[in-house]
């Protein structure tokens, strides 16, 4: 059994999301995803979950993903590369990748929105004049417009 003492709650949540996303798509039992079973849909779900983690969670290293998915880092690399290769020849993988791209874009947009909202609140609550607050808001929106 592998040591899981260094796995954070955030990492467990990322794994849970990856497993749910992959198992829902491939219609497999989440409790079976990391078994040794080589049924095609289970293998596809394993590849998909590992790809999900490498694609959406860039902060997770390959060894960390390997620890989370109970394999070694070379298996994570193989899954990532296999998933990417299959997006060109298998429509199921192409569709799943498009869903991941949309999810990543949504996550990034939500992060930007939260940051912008926080910065607006900070400007509003400062003890600046209305003119200074207006100028700060204009500068802030210009920064976001250029992103």
XYZ file of C-alpha atoms in Angstrom:
147
model
C 0.000 0.000 0.000
C 1.264 3.463 -0.890
C 1.791 6.211 1.636
C -0.986 8.790 1.324
C 0.072 10.983 4.235
C 1.279 13.759 1.938
C -1.919 13.970 -0.124
C -3.790 17.185 0.633
C -7.542 17.665 0.702
C -7.254 19.803 -2.428
C -5.461 16.957 -4.232
C -8.084 14.452 -3.079
C -10.774 16.765 -4.432
C -8.956 17.012 -7.777
C -8.784 13.212 -7.966
C -12.452 12.870 -7.056
C -13.399 15.351 -9.791
C -11.238 13.522 -12.341
C -12.726 10.150 -11.427
C -16.320 11.434 -11.506
C -15.786 13.209 -14.820
C -14.151 10.169 -16.437
C -16.466 7.534 -15.002
C -19.579 9.512 -15.929
C -18.354 9.863 -19.504
C -17.269 6.240 -19.958
C -20.145 4.868 -17.822
C -17.977 2.826 -15.491
C -18.087 2.219 -11.755
C -15.765 4.681 -9.952
C -14.692 1.966 -7.536
C -13.250 0.013 -10.483
C -11.360 2.774 -12.272
C -7.950 2.043 -10.725
C -8.376 -1.715 -10.553
C -6.178 -3.998 -12.652
C -9.170 -4.799 -14.890
C -8.320 -4.268 -18.572
C -11.849 -3.853 -19.894
C -11.688 -1.238 -22.654
C -13.984 1.304 -20.995
C -12.112 1.023 -17.686
C -8.784 1.533 -19.458
C -10.236 4.551 -21.282
C -11.578 5.922 -17.991
C -8.131 5.496 -16.359
C -6.430 7.305 -19.257
C -9.072 10.027 -19.102
C -8.748 10.573 -15.350
C -4.966 10.873 -15.584
C -5.259 13.208 -18.566
C -7.808 15.292 -16.659
C -5.335 15.723 -13.809
C -2.433 16.645 -16.109
C -4.577 19.020 -18.171
C -6.667 20.798 -15.548
C -4.314 20.627 -12.586
C -0.972 21.895 -13.868
C 0.136 22.374 -10.263
C 0.184 18.581 -9.764
C 3.466 16.923 -10.699
C 3.571 13.619 -12.552
C 4.804 11.816 -9.409
C 1.933 13.361 -7.410
C -0.624 12.248 -10.018
C 0.985 8.810 -9.940
C 0.615 8.713 -6.164
C -3.033 9.784 -6.426
C -3.816 7.180 -9.082
C -1.711 4.409 -7.534
C 0.712 3.944 -10.406
C 4.127 5.280 -11.359
C 4.834 8.516 -13.210
C 5.634 6.722 -16.477
C 2.079 5.325 -16.479
C 0.762 8.866 -16.096
C 2.883 9.955 -19.074
C 1.625 6.976 -21.095
C -2.011 7.764 -20.246
C -1.590 11.442 -21.059
C 0.082 10.716 -24.402
C -2.345 7.923 -25.308
C -5.331 10.147 -24.556
C -3.873 12.930 -26.683
C -3.147 10.517 -29.568
C -6.647 9.053 -29.416
C -8.246 12.503 -29.743
C -7.155 12.408 -33.404
C -8.560 8.981 -34.242
C -11.430 8.325 -31.809
C -14.397 10.675 -31.696
C -15.159 9.768 -28.063
C -11.778 11.117 -27.006
C -12.124 14.216 -29.179
C -15.491 14.982 -27.584
C -14.118 14.403 -24.092
C -11.156 16.682 -24.774
C -13.505 19.441 -25.966
C -15.413 19.076 -22.689
C -12.149 19.419 -20.770
C -11.201 22.538 -22.741
C -14.577 24.087 -21.924
C -14.195 23.160 -18.242
C -10.683 24.655 -18.144
C -11.857 27.870 -19.823
C -14.789 28.107 -17.390
C -12.490 27.574 -14.387
C -10.088 30.240 -15.621
C -12.930 32.681 -16.268
C -14.355 32.071 -12.797
C -10.922 32.751 -11.301
C -10.559 35.996 -13.231
C -14.085 37.057 -12.252
C -13.410 36.412 -8.555
C -10.157 38.337 -8.720
C -11.775 41.265 -10.522
C -14.637 41.337 -8.022
C -12.174 41.386 -5.109
C -10.179 44.200 -6.693
C -13.350 46.230 -7.297
C -14.405 45.737 -3.666
C -10.975 46.905 -2.520
C -11.226 50.083 -4.603
C -14.753 50.811 -3.404
C -13.891 50.383 0.284
C -10.725 52.499 0.239
C -10.754 55.993 1.648
C -10.072 57.644 -1.687
C -12.029 60.432 -3.307
C -14.693 59.540 -5.842
C -12.419 60.826 -8.620
C -9.519 58.667 -7.423
C -11.792 55.622 -7.154
C -13.117 56.267 -10.656
C -9.589 56.535 -12.008
C -8.573 53.327 -10.218
C -11.604 51.516 -11.693
C -10.770 52.717 -15.195
C -7.172 51.528 -14.788
C -8.384 48.177 -13.476
C -10.763 47.640 -16.400
C -8.027 48.571 -18.858
C -5.794 45.884 -17.325
C -8.509 43.251 -17.726
C -9.394 44.433 -21.221
C -5.824 43.711 -22.337
C -5.864 40.099 -21.044
